[in-house]
Amino acid sequence: KTANMEQLLSRIPYVSAKDGQIEVFGRGTPAIYINGRKMQDRMDLERLQPGDIKKVEVISNPGARYDASVKSVIRITTKKSQGDGFSLDNKTTLGVNEDKRLSSYESFRVNYRKGGLDVNGFLYGAYTHNPDNKRVRQYSYLADTWLQSMDINQEYTNINPYARLGISYVLGENHDLGASISYNRSAKDFAAGSQLFNTLQNDVLNETSVVGYQNYGQSTAYASNAYYVGKIGQLKVDFNTDYYWYGNKGWMAVHETVSDKGNLVEAETADVNSFRNNRNYMLASRLVLSYPLLGGSLSVGGEYSLVNRRMDYMVKPEVADNENEKVREH
């Protein structure tokens, strides 16, 4: 009985879950499956209620049924939904970080169930402040003693609205089909901070660098999915198709001041501004057919994916080449 899925997963042996990052110890980021279907959207976890979870399985040595790049798998099984009619759920979460900045989260779920039909909607909004401050000291003992110190103070601010509509239908024990569509936007993705670098030689200041930056961006993602899992006679059919569109754009301004031995009169300054604009879409489908054979099972299937990516990147002044590239893959 935890407040959310992240808290639940953090209590599973060998699993670490914090601030949206999920890892299996020694195995990195896992592939996550919910009721047998691979999770493509991190908000799929947010939509789940911990009280609805039947079983969580952690696989640290995935077999050949998973892609070779997958080092670990978490399989989540939910309880079978009971009863017909409408259900509503609303949750408000407030948190204060170590810099005494308030973050708020709001989620609203609505569900209608009748027989094998299940229609569900989910609305979510977040306004968050996440600090990322660091202090680093590195000593090098050579002919002279060198100290490199780095102090970073930065914070990320994000406004994130999200909406999803899904429908599924279970026809008897042999047919399960459904579809969903979602909208996920980062309406404000802002980061600002400062970095102070000092180099000391035998406790005497050798060089100082001060960097200040601002990074402002926005992103939008649309995702849709349709699936069918069923059995026709003895033939098992597992079909999934997804369409995903993602675009993000933003600019970054950096101002740097470098002084030798603390001499601000002869300090060198530099300003660098960059702009990016990326648009991507993907269409992917997968079909697996399985048939009992000689006491075992013979499976055959195929996958198809189309990926289209376009990226524009500009820097002023041109400390790096500007880029304008298009990638299309089948």
PDB file of N, CA and C in Angstrom, residues 86-169:
ATOM      1  N   PHE A  86     -19.191   2.882 -13.712  1.00  0.00           N
ATOM      2  CA  PHE A  86     -18.217   3.968 -13.730  1.00  0.00           C
ATOM      3  C   PHE A  86     -17.366   3.957 -12.469  1.00  0.00           C
ATOM      4  N   SER A  87     -16.120   4.390 -12.605  1.00  0.00           N
ATOM      5  CA  SER A  87     -15.277   4.632 -11.439  1.00  0.00           C
ATOM      6  C   SER A  87     -14.448   5.885 -11.696  1.00  0.00           C
ATOM      7  N   LEU A  88     -14.230   6.667 -10.645  1.00  0.00           N
ATOM      8  CA  LEU A  88     -13.468   7.909 -10.735  1.00  0.00           C
ATOM      9  C   LEU A  88     -12.401   7.914  -9.651  1.00  0.00           C
ATOM     10  N   ASP A  89     -11.254   8.493  -9.969  1.00  0.00           N
ATOM     11  CA  ASP A  89     -10.179   8.590  -8.991  1.00  0.00           C
ATOM     12  C   ASP A  89      -9.394   9.866  -9.236  1.00  0.00           C
ATOM     13  N   ASN A  90      -9.141  10.616  -8.177  1.00  0.00           N
ATOM     14  CA  ASN A  90      -8.378  11.856  -8.292  1.00  0.00           C
ATOM     15  C   ASN A  90      -7.291  11.868  -7.222  1.00  0.00           C
ATOM     16  N   LYS A  91      -6.095  12.336  -7.598  1.00  0.00           N
ATOM     17  CA  LYS A  91      -4.993  12.363  -6.647  1.00  0.00           C
ATOM     18  C   LYS A  91      -4.213  13.657  -6.808  1.00  0.00           C
ATOM     19  N   THR A  92      -3.926  14.317  -5.703  1.00  0.00           N
ATOM     20  CA  THR A  92      -3.107  15.524  -5.683  1.00  0.00           C
ATOM     21  C   THR A  92      -1.889  15.262  -4.808  1.00  0.00           C
ATOM     22  N   THR A  93      -0.708  15.592  -5.342  1.00  0.00           N
ATOM     23  CA  THR A  93       0.539  15.384  -4.610  1.00  0.00           C
ATOM     24  C   THR A  93       1.329  16.679  -4.584  1.00  0.00           C
ATOM     25  N   LEU A  94       1.823  17.036  -3.407  1.00  0.00           N
ATOM     26  CA  LEU A  94       2.665  18.215  -3.240  1.00  0.00           C
ATOM     27  C   LEU A  94       3.988  17.788  -2.617  1.00  0.00           C
ATOM     28  N   GLY A  95       5.081  18.403  -3.056  1.00  0.00           N
ATOM     29  CA  GLY A  95       6.388  18.080  -2.496  1.00  0.00           C
ATOM     30  C   GLY A  95       7.262  19.321  -2.424  1.00  0.00           C
ATOM     31  N   VAL A  96       8.118  19.371  -1.421  1.00  0.00           N
ATOM     32  CA  VAL A  96       9.054  20.482  -1.252  1.00  0.00           C
ATOM     33  C   VAL A  96      10.465  19.926  -1.333  1.00  0.00           C
ATOM     34  N   ASN A  97      11.301  20.491  -2.232  1.00  0.00           N
ATOM     35  CA  ASN A  97      12.660  19.979  -2.379  1.00  0.00           C
ATOM     36  C   ASN A  97      13.609  20.630  -1.387  1.00  0.00           C
ATOM     37  N   GLU A  98      14.901  20.263  -1.476  1.00  0.00           N
ATOM     38  CA  GLU A  98      15.874  20.751  -0.489  1.00  0.00           C
ATOM     39  C   GLU A  98      16.119  22.253  -0.596  1.00  0.00           C
ATOM     40  N   ASP A  99      15.718  22.869  -1.720  1.00  0.00           N
ATOM     41  CA  ASP A  99      15.824  24.320  -1.861  1.00  0.00           C
ATOM     42  C   ASP A  99      14.524  25.030  -1.480  1.00  0.00           C
ATOM     43  N   LYS A 100      13.619  24.290  -0.823  1.00  0.00           N
ATOM     44  CA  LYS A 100      12.336  24.815  -0.351  1.00  0.00           C
ATOM     45  C   LYS A 100      11.463  25.307  -1.498  1.00  0.00           C
ATOM     46  N   ARG A 101      11.567  24.623  -2.624  1.00  0.00           N
ATOM     47  CA  ARG A 101      10.738  24.934  -3.789  1.00  0.00           C
ATOM     48  C   ARG A 101       9.619  23.898  -3.888  1.00  0.00           C
ATOM     49  N   LEU A 102       8.400  24.362  -4.152  1.00  0.00           N
ATOM     50  CA  LEU A 102       7.222  23.506  -4.166  1.00  0.00           C
ATOM     51  C   LEU A 102       6.980  22.920  -5.554  1.00  0.00           C
ATOM     52  N   SER A 103       6.723  21.622  -5.614  1.00  0.00           N
ATOM     53  CA  SER A 103       6.298  20.951  -6.835  1.00  0.00           C
ATOM     54  C   SER A 103       4.920  20.344  -6.600  1.00  0.00           C
ATOM     55  N   SER A 104       4.091  20.322  -7.647  1.00  0.00           N
ATOM     56  CA  SER A 104       2.732  19.788  -7.499  1.00  0.00           C
ATOM     57  C   SER A 104       2.404  18.851  -8.662  1.00  0.00           C
ATOM     58  N   TYR A 105       1.609  17.829  -8.351  1.00  0.00           N
ATOM     59  CA  TYR A 105       1.191  16.821  -9.327  1.00  0.00           C
ATOM     60  C   TYR A 105      -0.309  16.583  -9.151  1.00  0.00           C
ATOM     61  N   GLU A 106      -1.011  16.479 -10.267  1.00  0.00           N
ATOM     62  CA  GLU A 106      -2.461  16.241 -10.236  1.00  0.00           C
ATOM     63  C   GLU A 106      -2.796  15.160 -11.258  1.00  0.00           C
ATOM     64  N   SER A 107      -3.569  14.169 -10.842  1.00  0.00           N
ATOM     65  CA  SER A 107      -3.992  13.120 -11.773  1.00  0.00           C
ATOM     66  C   SER A 107      -5.474  12.806 -11.564  1.00  0.00           C
ATOM     67  N   PHE A 108      -6.151  12.488 -12.671  1.00  0.00           N
ATOM     68  CA  PHE A 108      -7.580  12.175 -12.638  1.00  0.00           C
ATOM     69  C   PHE A 108      -7.832  10.996 -13.570  1.00  0.00           C
ATOM     70  N   ARG A 109      -8.457   9.954 -13.029  1.00  0.00           N
ATOM     71  CA  ARG A 109      -8.765   8.756 -13.802  1.00  0.00           C
ATOM     72  C   ARG A 109     -10.269   8.562 -13.859  1.00  0.00           C
ATOM     73  N   VAL A 110     -10.739   8.138 -15.017  1.00  0.00           N
ATOM     74  CA  VAL A 110     -12.140   7.762 -15.166  1.00  0.00           C
ATOM     75  C   VAL A 110     -12.197   6.455 -15.949  1.00  0.00           C
ATOM     76  N   ASN A 111     -13.103   5.577 -15.551  1.00  0.00           N
ATOM     77  CA  ASN A 111     -13.179   4.259 -16.177  1.00  0.00           C
ATOM     78  C   ASN A 111     -14.632   3.814 -16.283  1.00  0.00           C
ATOM     79  N   TYR A 112     -14.955   3.200 -17.424  1.00  0.00           N
ATOM     80  CA  TYR A 112     -16.281   2.597 -17.596  1.00  0.00           C
ATOM     81  C   TYR A 112     -16.087   1.158 -18.057  1.00  0.00           C
ATOM     82  N   ARG A 113     -16.767   0.240 -17.367  1.00  0.00           N
ATOM     83  CA  ARG A 113     -16.620  -1.180 -17.669  1.00  0.00           C
ATOM     84  C   ARG A 113     -17.995  -1.818 -17.786  1.00  0.00           C
ATOM     85  N   LYS A 114     -18.186  -2.578 -18.839  1.00  0.00           N
ATOM     86  CA  LYS A 114     -19.455  -3.292 -19.059  1.00  0.00           C
ATOM     87  C   LYS A 114     -19.149  -4.597 -19.762  1.00  0.00           C
ATOM     88  N   GLY A 115     -19.292  -5.696 -19.050  1.00  0.00           N
ATOM     89  CA  GLY A 115     -18.969  -6.984 -19.642  1.00  0.00           C
ATOM     90  C   GLY A 115     -17.488  -7.033 -19.983  1.00  0.00           C
ATOM     91  N   GLY A 116     -17.167  -7.306 -21.245  1.00  0.00           N
ATOM     92  CA  GLY A 116     -15.768  -7.352 -21.675  1.00  0.00           C
ATOM     93  C   GLY A 116     -15.239  -6.014 -22.150  1.00  0.00           C
ATOM     94  N   LEU A 117     -16.102  -4.995 -22.177  1.00  0.00           N
ATOM     95  CA  LEU A 117     -15.694  -3.671 -22.659  1.00  0.00           C
ATOM     96  C   LEU A 117     -15.118  -2.839 -21.519  1.00  0.00           C
ATOM     97  N   ASP A 118     -13.989  -2.182 -21.798  1.00  0.00           N
ATOM     98  CA  ASP A 118     -13.356  -1.320 -20.798  1.00  0.00           C
ATOM     99  C   ASP A 118     -12.889  -0.047 -21.488  1.00  0.00           C
ATOM    100  N   VAL A 119     -13.426   1.097 -21.059  1.00  0.00           N
ATOM    101  CA  VAL A 119     -13.033   2.403 -21.602  1.00  0.00           C
ATOM    102  C   VAL A 119     -12.428   3.206 -20.460  1.00  0.00           C
ATOM    103  N   ASN A 120     -11.236   3.743 -20.677  1.00  0.00           N
ATOM    104  CA  ASN A 120     -10.576   4.467 -19.600  1.00  0.00           C
ATOM    105  C   ASN A 120      -9.932   5.748 -20.111  1.00  0.00           C
ATOM    106  N   GLY A 121      -9.978   6.773 -19.277  1.00  0.00           N
ATOM    107  CA  GLY A 121      -9.342   8.047 -19.577  1.00  0.00           C
ATOM    108  C   GLY A 121      -8.445   8.476 -18.438  1.00  0.00           C
ATOM    109  N   PHE A 122      -7.396   9.220 -18.767  1.00  0.00           N
ATOM    110  CA  PHE A 122      -6.427   9.629 -17.761  1.00  0.00           C
ATOM    111  C   PHE A 122      -5.931  11.028 -18.081  1.00  0.00           C
ATOM    112  N   LEU A 123      -6.026  11.937 -17.107  1.00  0.00           N
ATOM    113  CA  LEU A 123      -5.500  13.292 -17.224  1.00  0.00           C
ATOM    114  C   LEU A 123      -4.453  13.501 -16.135  1.00  0.00           C
ATOM    115  N   TYR A 124      -3.365  14.164 -16.505  1.00  0.00           N
ATOM    116  CA  TYR A 124      -2.258  14.335 -15.567  1.00  0.00           C
ATOM    117  C   TYR A 124      -1.606  15.689 -15.816  1.00  0.00           C
ATOM    118  N   GLY A 125      -1.174  16.318 -14.740  1.00  0.00           N
ATOM    119  CA  GLY A 125      -0.450  17.578 -14.866  1.00  0.00           C
ATOM    120  C   GLY A 125       0.593  17.692 -13.776  1.00  0.00           C
ATOM    121  N   ALA A 126       1.748  18.245 -14.126  1.00  0.00           N
ATOM    122  CA  ALA A 126       2.822  18.393 -13.145  1.00  0.00           C
ATOM    123  C   ALA A 126       3.510  19.736 -13.335  1.00  0.00           C
ATOM    124  N   TYR A 127       3.833  20.367 -12.217  1.00  0.00           N
ATOM    125  CA  TYR A 127       4.633  21.592 -12.211  1.00  0.00           C
ATOM    126  C   TYR A 127       5.755  21.346 -11.217  1.00  0.00           C
ATOM    127  N   THR A 128       6.979  21.128 -11.729  1.00  0.00           N
ATOM    128  CA  THR A 128       8.048  20.620 -10.881  1.00  0.00           C
ATOM    129  C   THR A 128       9.276  21.525 -10.903  1.00  0.00           C
ATOM    130  N   HIS A 129       9.995  21.500  -9.778  1.00  0.00           N
ATOM    131  CA  HIS A 129      11.295  22.149  -9.639  1.00  0.00           C
ATOM    132  C   HIS A 129      12.272  21.083  -9.126  1.00  0.00           C
ATOM    133  N   ASN A 130      13.325  20.826  -9.906  1.00  0.00           N
ATOM    134  CA  ASN A 130      14.297  19.813  -9.517  1.00  0.00           C
ATOM    135  C   ASN A 130      15.696  20.418  -9.488  1.00  0.00           C
ATOM    136  N   PRO A 131      16.275  20.611  -8.299  1.00  0.00           N
ATOM    137  CA  PRO A 131      17.638  21.138  -8.224  1.00  0.00           C
ATOM    138  C   PRO A 131      18.662  20.056  -8.553  1.00  0.00           C
ATOM    139  N   ASP A 132      19.801  20.472  -9.060  1.00  0.00           N
ATOM    140  CA  ASP A 132      20.887  19.544  -9.369  1.00  0.00           C
ATOM    141  C   ASP A 132      22.205  20.252  -9.047  1.00  0.00           C
ATOM    142  N   ASN A 133      22.530  20.302  -7.766  1.00  0.00           N
ATOM    143  CA  ASN A 133      23.717  21.013  -7.309  1.00  0.00           C
ATOM    144  C   ASN A 133      24.850  20.030  -7.029  1.00  0.00           C
ATOM    145  N   LYS A 134      26.087  20.429  -7.381  1.00  0.00           N
ATOM    146  CA  LYS A 134      27.233  19.532  -7.225  1.00  0.00           C
ATOM    147  C   LYS A 134      28.429  20.304  -6.677  1.00  0.00           C
ATOM    148  N   ARG A 135      29.233  19.618  -5.857  1.00  0.00           N
ATOM    149  CA  ARG A 135      30.504  20.141  -5.376  1.00  0.00           C
ATOM    150  C   ARG A 135      31.560  19.079  -5.621  1.00  0.00           C
ATOM    151  N   VAL A 136      32.579  19.411  -6.399  1.00  0.00           N
ATOM    152  CA  VAL A 136      33.620  18.440  -6.746  1.00  0.00           C
ATOM    153  C   VAL A 136      34.989  19.046  -6.428  1.00  0.00           C
ATOM    154  N   ARG A 137      35.847  18.256  -5.748  1.00  0.00           N
ATOM    155  CA  ARG A 137      37.229  18.665  -5.483  1.00  0.00           C
ATOM    156  C   ARG A 137      38.158  17.551  -5.949  1.00  0.00           C
ATOM    157  N   GLN A 138      39.104  17.902  -6.836  1.00  0.00           N
ATOM    158  CA  GLN A 138      40.041  16.901  -7.351  1.00  0.00           C
ATOM    159  C   GLN A 138      41.474  17.364  -7.097  1.00  0.00           C
ATOM    160  N   TYR A 139      42.242  16.527  -6.389  1.00  0.00           N
ATOM    161  CA  TYR A 139      43.635  16.828  -6.092  1.00  0.00           C
ATOM    162  C   TYR A 139      44.547  15.989  -6.988  1.00  0.00           C
ATOM    163  N   SER A 140      45.590  16.616  -7.502  1.00  0.00           N
ATOM    164  CA  SER A 140      46.603  15.919  -8.296  1.00  0.00           C
ATOM    165  C   SER A 140      47.963  16.212  -7.658  1.00  0.00           C
ATOM    166  N   TYR A 141      48.653  15.154  -7.209  1.00  0.00           N
ATOM    167  CA  TYR A 141      49.947  15.314  -6.544  1.00  0.00           C
ATOM    168  C   TYR A 141      51.058  14.971  -7.529  1.00  0.00           C
ATOM    169  N   LEU A 142      51.608  16.011  -8.152  1.00  0.00           N
ATOM    170  CA  LEU A 142      52.702  15.858  -9.104  1.00  0.00           C
ATOM    171  C   LEU A 142      53.924  16.569  -8.523  1.00  0.00           C
ATOM    172  N   ALA A 143      54.760  17.180  -9.374  1.00  0.00           N
ATOM    173  CA  ALA A 143      55.857  18.004  -8.839  1.00  0.00           C
ATOM    174  C   ALA A 143      55.276  19.129  -8.001  1.00  0.00           C
ATOM    175  N   ASP A 144      54.109  19.626  -8.438  1.00  0.00           N
ATOM    176  CA  ASP A 144      53.330  20.580  -7.664  1.00  0.00           C
ATOM    177  C   ASP A 144      52.013  19.932  -7.267  1.00  0.00           C
ATOM    178  N   THR A 145      51.385  20.505  -6.275  1.00  0.00           N
ATOM    179  CA  THR A 145      50.064  20.038  -5.854  1.00  0.00           C
ATOM    180  C   THR A 145      48.999  20.902  -6.521  1.00  0.00           C
ATOM    181  N   TRP A 146      48.119  20.246  -7.269  1.00  0.00           N
ATOM    182  CA  TRP A 146      47.067  20.962  -8.006  1.00  0.00           C
ATOM    183  C   TRP A 146      45.710  20.627  -7.388  1.00  0.00           C
ATOM    184  N   LEU A 147      44.875  21.634  -7.273  1.00  0.00           N
ATOM    185  CA  LEU A 147      43.497  21.450  -6.807  1.00  0.00           C
ATOM    186  C   LEU A 147      42.558  22.027  -7.857  1.00  0.00           C
ATOM    187  N   GLN A 148      41.665  21.194  -8.349  1.00  0.00           N
ATOM    188  CA  GLN A 148      40.622  21.648  -9.277  1.00  0.00           C
ATOM    189  C   GLN A 148      39.293  21.542  -8.540  1.00  0.00           C
ATOM    190  N   SER A 149      38.629  22.671  -8.388  1.00  0.00           N
ATOM    191  CA  SER A 149      37.348  22.694  -7.684  1.00  0.00           C
ATOM    192  C   SER A 149      36.243  23.108  -8.655  1.00  0.00           C
ATOM    193  N   MET A 150      35.099  22.496  -8.500  1.00  0.00           N
ATOM    194  CA  MET A 150      33.958  22.793  -9.362  1.00  0.00           C
ATOM    195  C   MET A 150      32.707  22.893  -8.499  1.00  0.00           C
ATOM    196  N   ASP A 151      32.001  24.012  -8.597  1.00  0.00           N
ATOM    197  CA  ASP A 151      30.758  24.239  -7.869  1.00  0.00           C
ATOM    198  C   ASP A 151      29.663  24.538  -8.886  1.00  0.00           C
ATOM    199  N   ILE A 152      28.637  23.706  -8.897  1.00  0.00           N
ATOM    200  CA  ILE A 152      27.540  23.839  -9.861  1.00  0.00           C
ATOM    201  C   ILE A 152      26.240  24.040  -9.100  1.00  0.00           C
ATOM    202  N   ASN A 153      25.514  25.077  -9.439  1.00  0.00           N
ATOM    203  CA  ASN A 153      24.186  25.323  -8.889  1.00  0.00           C
ATOM    204  C   ASN A 153      23.218  25.486 -10.052  1.00  0.00           C
ATOM    205  N   GLN A 154      22.252  24.568 -10.172  1.00  0.00           N
ATOM    206  CA  GLN A 154      21.311  24.631 -11.282  1.00  0.00           C
ATOM    207  C   GLN A 154      19.975  24.024 -10.874  1.00  0.00           C
ATOM    208  N   GLU A 155      18.953  24.398 -11.597  1.00  0.00           N
ATOM    209  CA  GLU A 155      17.608  23.913 -11.309  1.00  0.00           C
ATOM    210  C   GLU A 155      16.840  23.742 -12.615  1.00  0.00           C
ATOM    211  N   TYR A 156      16.030  22.679 -12.654  1.00  0.00           N
ATOM    212  CA  TYR A 156      15.179  22.400 -13.805  1.00  0.00           C
ATOM    213  C   TYR A 156      13.718  22.650 -13.415  1.00  0.00           C
ATOM    214  N   THR A 157      13.002  23.391 -14.255  1.00  0.00           N
ATOM    215  CA  THR A 157      11.582  23.663 -14.037  1.00  0.00           C
ATOM    216  C   THR A 157      10.794  23.115 -15.215  1.00  0.00           C
ATOM    217  N   ASN A 158       9.716  22.393 -14.925  1.00  0.00           N
ATOM    218  CA  ASN A 158       8.955  21.758 -15.999  1.00  0.00           C
ATOM    219  C   ASN A 158       7.455  21.852 -15.729  1.00  0.00           C
ATOM    220  N   ILE A 159       6.699  22.157 -16.780  1.00  0.00           N
ATOM    221  CA  ILE A 159       5.231  22.089 -16.755  1.00  0.00           C
ATOM    222  C   ILE A 159       4.815  21.014 -17.746  1.00  0.00           C
ATOM    223  N   ASN A 160       4.124  19.975 -17.263  1.00  0.00           N
ATOM    224  CA  ASN A 160       3.870  18.791 -18.082  1.00  0.00           C
ATOM    225  C   ASN A 160       2.392  18.374 -18.031  1.00  0.00           C
ATOM    226  N   PRO A 161       1.582  18.737 -19.049  1.00  0.00           N
ATOM    227  CA  PRO A 161       0.224  18.186 -19.156  1.00  0.00           C
ATOM    228  C   PRO A 161       0.239  16.890 -19.984  1.00  0.00           C
ATOM    229  N   TYR A 162      -0.654  15.968 -19.632  1.00  0.00           N
ATOM    230  CA  TYR A 162      -0.710  14.664 -20.299  1.00  0.00           C
ATOM    231  C   TYR A 162      -2.157  14.192 -20.330  1.00  0.00           C
ATOM    232  N   ALA A 163      -2.553  13.561 -21.442  1.00  0.00           N
ATOM    233  CA  ALA A 163      -3.910  13.013 -21.568  1.00  0.00           C
ATOM    234  C   ALA A 163      -3.847  11.697 -22.344  1.00  0.00           C
ATOM    235  N   ARG A 164      -4.698  10.743 -21.955  1.00  0.00           N
ATOM    236  CA  ARG A 164      -4.729   9.447 -22.636  1.00  0.00           C
ATOM    237  C   ARG A 164      -6.148   8.895 -22.630  1.00  0.00           C
ATOM    238  N   LEU A 165      -6.537   8.281 -23.738  1.00  0.00           N
ATOM    239  CA  LEU A 165      -7.822   7.604 -23.868  1.00  0.00           C
ATOM    240  C   LEU A 165      -7.570   6.203 -24.404  1.00  0.00           C
ATOM    241  N   GLY A 166      -8.107   5.201 -23.720  1.00  0.00           N
ATOM    242  CA  GLY A 166      -7.906   3.824 -24.143  1.00  0.00           C
ATOM    243  C   GLY A 166      -9.200   3.039 -24.115  1.00  0.00           C
ATOM    244  N   ILE A 167      -9.277   2.015 -24.971  1.00  0.00           N
ATOM    245  CA  ILE A 167     -10.440   1.139 -25.019  1.00  0.00           C
ATOM    246  C   ILE A 167      -9.957  -0.286 -25.273  1.00  0.00           C
ATOM    247  N   SER A 168     -10.546  -1.224 -24.567  1.00  0.00           N
ATOM    248  CA  SER A 168     -10.197  -2.633 -24.769  1.00  0.00           C
ATOM    249  C   SER A 168     -11.463  -3.474 -24.690  1.00  0.00           C
ATOM    250  N   TYR A 169     -11.390  -4.635 -25.326  1.00  0.00           N
ATOM    251  CA  TYR A 169     -12.551  -5.533 -25.339  1.00  0.00           C
ATOM    252  C   TYR A 169     -12.052  -6.967 -25.261  1.00  0.00           C
TER     253      TYR A 169
END
